[in-house]
Amino acid sequence: TSTSKGTVTNQTKETWKNLQDKTTEFTRKRRRSVDIQKARDKKDKFITKLKEKIDIQEDDIPNWMKIPKWVKSAYVELFCGAVLLFFTLIEFNNRNSLFVSGNWEISQTQYVIEWITLLLLMFIIIIYILTTLTNFLKDRFYYLQLFMVSLLFFKLLTEFVNIMVHGLLLSIFITPILLIMLIAIVVAFVMKLREPSKY
């Protein structure tokens, strides 16, 4: 009798555990789907507001400015990413050469901050390029790519505002390079916002 009671108790515990696991899994999936839906809604709302403010019709764009149909948006985004990476590598190499040469003092902490900032920026650009490529080839990492291009856009825009307000003191890029990078990221950012979500 005690054995049968123990068996029933074990079965009850096992059934209860399975039920708890299923409930937890269901809750987790539901929460994840809700979070994704919230992200989609926010992104759609942001794009709608942006389109309302910047209402450019097809007829407003001259023919010479229109992108040929054979040029896919991913190609342009990858090119913009390559431009960003190229100039960031140049600036990073300049700071790196300074460290290797030893012609700097501990008191010059600005160089250390710039070196770290450029390193982080380089990683973000590489992730952006990889997610752009993956999204184009396999339709994956759409939101990660959107996040990365947004991050780069606001970072470079902040750099540009710093130059306009404070001069070159607070910027890690010189003005001509920053302007080229800003144009590249604006193009990539706008193209990403115009791209319809596949999810």
mmCIF file of C-alpha atoms in Angstrom:
data_model
loop_
_atom_site.group_PDB
_atom_site.id
_atom_site.type_symbol
_atom_site.label_atom_id
_atom_site.label_comp_id
_atom_site.label_asym_id
_atom_site.label_seq_id
_atom_site.Cartn_x
_atom_site.Cartn_y
_atom_site.Cartn_z
ATOM 1 C CA THR A 1 0.000 0.000 0.000
ATOM 2 C CA SER A 2 2.820 2.382 0.933
ATOM 3 C CA THR A 3 4.531 1.490 -2.374
ATOM 4 C CA SER A 4 1.403 2.275 -4.401
ATOM 5 C CA LYS A 5 0.960 5.540 -2.472
ATOM 6 C CA GLY A 6 4.579 6.455 -3.230
ATOM 7 C CA THR A 7 4.070 5.658 -6.912
ATOM 8 C CA VAL A 8 0.929 7.815 -7.075
ATOM 9 C CA THR A 9 2.737 10.635 -5.265
ATOM 10 C CA ASN A 10 5.679 10.450 -7.686
ATOM 11 C CA GLN A 11 3.329 10.429 -10.675
ATOM 12 C CA THR A 12 1.456 13.425 -9.267
ATOM 13 C CA LYS A 13 4.724 15.303 -8.718
ATOM 14 C CA GLU A 14 5.883 14.463 -12.232
ATOM 15 C CA THR A 15 2.560 15.544 -13.749
ATOM 16 C CA TRP A 16 2.651 18.770 -11.752
ATOM 17 C CA LYS A 17 6.249 19.434 -12.839
ATOM 18 C CA ASN A 18 5.358 18.849 -16.507
ATOM 19 C CA LEU A 19 2.415 21.203 -16.165
ATOM 20 C CA GLN A 20 4.634 23.866 -14.589
ATOM 21 C CA ASP A 21 7.237 23.457 -17.359
ATOM 22 C CA LYS A 22 4.586 23.810 -20.066
ATOM 23 C CA THR A 23 3.088 26.865 -18.358
ATOM 24 C CA THR A 24 6.514 28.476 -18.015
ATOM 25 C CA GLU A 25 7.343 27.736 -21.666
ATOM 26 C CA PHE A 26 3.983 29.132 -22.825
ATOM 27 C CA THR A 27 4.455 32.296 -20.731
ATOM 28 C CA ARG A 28 7.996 32.772 -22.048
ATOM 29 C CA LYS A 29 6.914 32.390 -25.683
ATOM 30 C CA ARG A 30 3.963 34.712 -25.175
ATOM 31 C CA ARG A 31 6.119 37.353 -23.470
ATOM 32 C CA ARG A 32 8.684 37.099 -26.277
ATOM 33 C CA SER A 33 6.005 37.498 -28.967
ATOM 34 C CA VAL A 34 4.551 40.490 -27.100
ATOM 35 C CA ASP A 35 8.022 42.098 -26.852
ATOM 36 C CA ILE A 36 8.635 41.571 -30.580
ATOM 37 C CA GLN A 37 5.208 43.028 -31.383
ATOM 38 C CA LYS A 38 5.961 46.082 -29.221
ATOM 39 C CA ALA A 39 9.270 46.581 -31.061
ATOM 40 C CA ARG A 40 7.470 46.323 -34.420
ATOM 41 C CA ASP A 41 4.782 48.809 -33.356
ATOM 42 C CA LYS A 42 7.382 51.319 -32.125
ATOM 43 C CA LYS A 43 9.401 50.974 -35.326
ATOM 44 C CA ASP A 44 6.286 51.394 -37.545
ATOM 45 C CA LYS A 45 5.148 54.411 -35.502
ATOM 46 C CA PHE A 46 8.594 56.025 -35.801
ATOM 47 C CA ILE A 47 8.735 55.442 -39.573
ATOM 48 C CA THR A 48 5.190 56.808 -40.045
ATOM 49 C CA LYS A 49 6.054 60.001 -38.130
ATOM 50 C CA LEU A 50 9.289 60.401 -40.096
ATOM 51 C CA LYS A 51 7.493 59.927 -43.433
ATOM 52 C CA GLU A 52 4.872 62.515 -42.442
ATOM 53 C CA LYS A 53 7.596 65.081 -41.745
ATOM 54 C CA ILE A 54 9.711 64.197 -44.785
ATOM 55 C CA ASP A 55 7.102 63.641 -47.502
ATOM 56 C CA ILE A 56 9.176 63.223 -50.667
ATOM 57 C CA GLN A 57 7.178 62.021 -53.680
ATOM 58 C CA GLU A 58 8.646 60.094 -56.602
ATOM 59 C CA ASP A 59 8.104 63.084 -58.935
ATOM 60 C CA ASP A 60 10.094 65.370 -56.603
ATOM 61 C CA ILE A 61 13.313 63.451 -57.307
ATOM 62 C CA PRO A 62 15.153 64.309 -60.576
ATOM 63 C CA ASN A 63 15.881 61.375 -62.899
ATOM 64 C CA TRP A 64 19.655 61.717 -62.459
ATOM 65 C CA MET A 65 19.245 61.301 -58.699
ATOM 66 C CA LYS A 66 17.120 58.158 -58.907
ATOM 67 C CA ILE A 67 18.836 54.894 -58.044
ATOM 68 C CA PRO A 68 18.893 52.419 -60.973
ATOM 69 C CA LYS A 69 16.549 49.455 -60.486
ATOM 70 C CA TRP A 70 19.401 46.944 -60.707
ATOM 71 C CA VAL A 71 21.064 48.504 -57.656
ATOM 72 C CA LYS A 72 19.692 46.773 -54.570
ATOM 73 C CA SER A 73 19.451 48.692 -51.297
ATOM 74 C CA ALA A 74 21.692 46.102 -49.599
ATOM 75 C CA TYR A 75 24.532 46.951 -52.027
ATOM 76 C CA VAL A 76 24.279 50.635 -51.110
ATOM 77 C CA GLU A 77 24.100 49.827 -47.380
ATOM 78 C CA LEU A 78 27.175 47.588 -47.633
ATOM 79 C CA PHE A 79 29.043 50.296 -49.552
ATOM 80 C CA CYS A 80 28.129 52.864 -46.870
ATOM 81 C CA GLY A 81 29.307 50.424 -44.195
ATOM 82 C CA ALA A 82 32.607 49.960 -46.052
ATOM 83 C CA VAL A 83 33.093 53.763 -46.211
ATOM 84 C CA LEU A 84 32.494 54.043 -42.449
ATOM 85 C CA LEU A 85 34.877 51.176 -41.702
ATOM 86 C CA PHE A 86 37.585 52.585 -43.997
ATOM 87 C CA PHE A 87 37.719 56.007 -42.320
ATOM 88 C CA THR A 88 37.373 54.547 -38.823
ATOM 89 C CA LEU A 89 40.323 52.223 -39.510
ATOM 90 C CA ILE A 90 42.418 55.197 -40.676
ATOM 91 C CA GLU A 91 41.679 57.164 -37.491
ATOM 92 C CA PHE A 92 42.178 54.069 -35.324
ATOM 93 C CA ASN A 93 45.543 53.398 -36.995
ATOM 94 C CA ASN A 94 46.624 56.995 -36.281
ATOM 95 C CA ARG A 95 45.813 56.623 -32.565
ATOM 96 C CA ASN A 96 47.359 53.156 -32.466
ATOM 97 C CA SER A 97 50.611 54.435 -34.006
ATOM 98 C CA LEU A 98 50.777 57.054 -31.265
ATOM 99 C CA PHE A 99 50.491 54.375 -28.574
ATOM 100 C CA VAL A 100 53.111 52.129 -30.191
ATOM 101 C CA SER A 101 55.582 55.001 -30.664
ATOM 102 C CA GLY A 102 55.300 55.909 -26.973
ATOM 103 C CA ASN A 103 55.114 59.644 -27.753
ATOM 104 C CA TRP A 104 52.298 60.284 -25.322
ATOM 105 C CA GLU A 105 51.961 60.838 -21.606
ATOM 106 C CA ILE A 106 49.624 59.301 -19.027
ATOM 107 C CA SER A 107 48.129 62.756 -18.514
ATOM 108 C CA GLN A 108 46.889 62.713 -22.124
ATOM 109 C CA THR A 109 43.849 60.594 -21.293
ATOM 110 C CA GLN A 110 41.967 62.007 -24.280
ATOM 111 C CA TYR A 111 44.023 59.761 -26.584
ATOM 112 C CA VAL A 112 43.069 56.712 -24.516
ATOM 113 C CA ILE A 113 39.369 57.642 -24.639
ATOM 114 C CA GLU A 114 39.554 58.252 -28.407
ATOM 115 C CA TRP A 115 41.336 54.917 -28.947
ATOM 116 C CA ILE A 116 38.663 53.021 -26.969
ATOM 117 C CA THR A 117 35.839 54.950 -28.704
ATOM 118 C CA LEU A 118 37.235 54.160 -32.158
ATOM 119 C CA LEU A 119 37.685 50.493 -31.229
ATOM 120 C CA LEU A 120 34.047 50.229 -30.085
ATOM 121 C CA LEU A 121 32.875 52.133 -33.166
ATOM 122 C CA MET A 122 34.836 49.746 -35.378
ATOM 123 C CA PHE A 123 33.163 46.725 -33.738
ATOM 124 C CA ILE A 124 29.701 48.287 -34.213
ATOM 125 C CA ILE A 125 30.413 48.997 -37.906
ATOM 126 C CA ILE A 126 31.636 45.411 -38.447
ATOM 127 C CA ILE A 127 28.482 44.052 -36.754
ATOM 128 C CA TYR A 128 26.387 46.385 -38.939
ATOM 129 C CA ILE A 129 28.079 45.124 -42.128
ATOM 130 C CA LEU A 130 27.669 41.470 -41.072
ATOM 131 C CA THR A 131 23.985 41.915 -40.132
ATOM 132 C CA THR A 132 23.338 43.757 -43.418
ATOM 133 C CA LEU A 133 24.894 40.876 -45.339
ATOM 134 C CA THR A 134 23.005 38.246 -43.312
ATOM 135 C CA ASN A 135 19.714 40.117 -43.665
ATOM 136 C CA PHE A 136 20.216 40.375 -47.434
ATOM 137 C CA LEU A 137 21.228 36.733 -47.962
ATOM 138 C CA LYS A 138 19.166 34.916 -45.311
ATOM 139 C CA ASP A 139 16.497 37.420 -44.163
ATOM 140 C CA ARG A 140 17.819 37.352 -40.597
ATOM 141 C CA PHE A 141 18.859 39.946 -37.968
ATOM 142 C CA TYR A 142 16.580 42.684 -39.369
ATOM 143 C CA TYR A 143 16.072 44.404 -36.003
ATOM 144 C CA LEU A 144 19.715 44.020 -34.976
ATOM 145 C CA GLN A 145 20.760 45.698 -38.229
ATOM 146 C CA LEU A 146 18.203 48.472 -37.644
ATOM 147 C CA PHE A 147 19.549 48.974 -34.116
ATOM 148 C CA MET A 148 23.168 49.135 -35.320
ATOM 149 C CA VAL A 149 22.490 51.625 -38.119
ATOM 150 C CA SER A 150 20.478 53.784 -35.679
ATOM 151 C CA LEU A 151 23.352 53.667 -33.186
ATOM 152 C CA LEU A 152 25.854 54.723 -35.864
ATOM 153 C CA PHE A 153 23.561 57.478 -37.150
ATOM 154 C CA PHE A 154 23.079 59.096 -33.734
ATOM 155 C CA LYS A 155 26.765 58.676 -32.832
ATOM 156 C CA LEU A 156 28.002 60.439 -35.981
ATOM 157 C CA LEU A 157 25.273 63.069 -35.737
ATOM 158 C CA THR A 158 26.417 63.798 -32.164
ATOM 159 C CA GLU A 159 30.020 64.077 -33.405
ATOM 160 C CA PHE A 160 28.905 66.568 -36.068
ATOM 161 C CA VAL A 161 26.951 68.662 -33.530
ATOM 162 C CA ASN A 162 30.027 68.658 -31.245
ATOM 163 C CA ILE A 163 32.161 70.059 -34.066
ATOM 164 C CA MET A 164 29.570 72.726 -34.874
ATOM 165 C CA VAL A 165 29.246 73.798 -31.216
ATOM 166 C CA HIS A 166 32.644 73.129 -29.623
ATOM 167 C CA GLY A 167 34.984 72.805 -32.601
ATOM 168 C CA LEU A 168 37.348 69.864 -33.168
ATOM 169 C CA LEU A 169 38.273 69.501 -29.502
ATOM 170 C CA LEU A 170 35.510 67.006 -28.669
ATOM 171 C CA SER A 171 35.471 65.099 -31.970
ATOM 172 C CA ILE A 172 37.458 62.010 -32.918
ATOM 173 C CA PHE A 173 37.189 62.823 -36.653
ATOM 174 C CA ILE A 174 38.266 65.844 -38.666
ATOM 175 C CA THR A 175 35.415 67.728 -40.374
ATOM 176 C CA PRO A 176 35.847 66.529 -44.032
ATOM 177 C CA ILE A 177 36.016 62.863 -42.993
ATOM 178 C CA LEU A 178 33.086 63.257 -40.609
ATOM 179 C CA LEU A 179 30.964 64.863 -43.348
ATOM 180 C CA ILE A 180 31.619 61.938 -45.713
ATOM 181 C CA MET A 181 30.807 59.447 -42.944
ATOM 182 C CA LEU A 182 27.658 61.372 -41.988
ATOM 183 C CA ILE A 183 26.412 61.364 -45.590
ATOM 184 C CA ALA A 184 27.093 57.610 -45.817
ATOM 185 C CA ILE A 185 25.234 56.812 -42.584
ATOM 186 C CA VAL A 186 22.290 59.096 -43.469
ATOM 187 C CA VAL A 187 21.897 57.246 -46.787
ATOM 188 C CA ALA A 188 22.122 53.839 -45.045
ATOM 189 C CA PHE A 189 19.750 54.925 -42.253
ATOM 190 C CA VAL A 190 17.089 56.293 -44.639
ATOM 191 C CA MET A 191 17.288 53.201 -46.857
ATOM 192 C CA LYS A 192 16.838 50.965 -43.818
ATOM 193 C CA LEU A 193 13.794 52.928 -42.653
ATOM 194 C CA ARG A 194 12.248 52.717 -46.125
ATOM 195 C CA GLU A 195 12.787 48.956 -46.250
ATOM 196 C CA PRO A 196 9.580 47.076 -45.365
ATOM 197 C CA SER A 197 9.813 44.742 -42.385
ATOM 198 C CA LYS A 198 9.831 41.055 -43.376
ATOM 199 C CA TYR A 199 8.791 39.860 -39.920
#
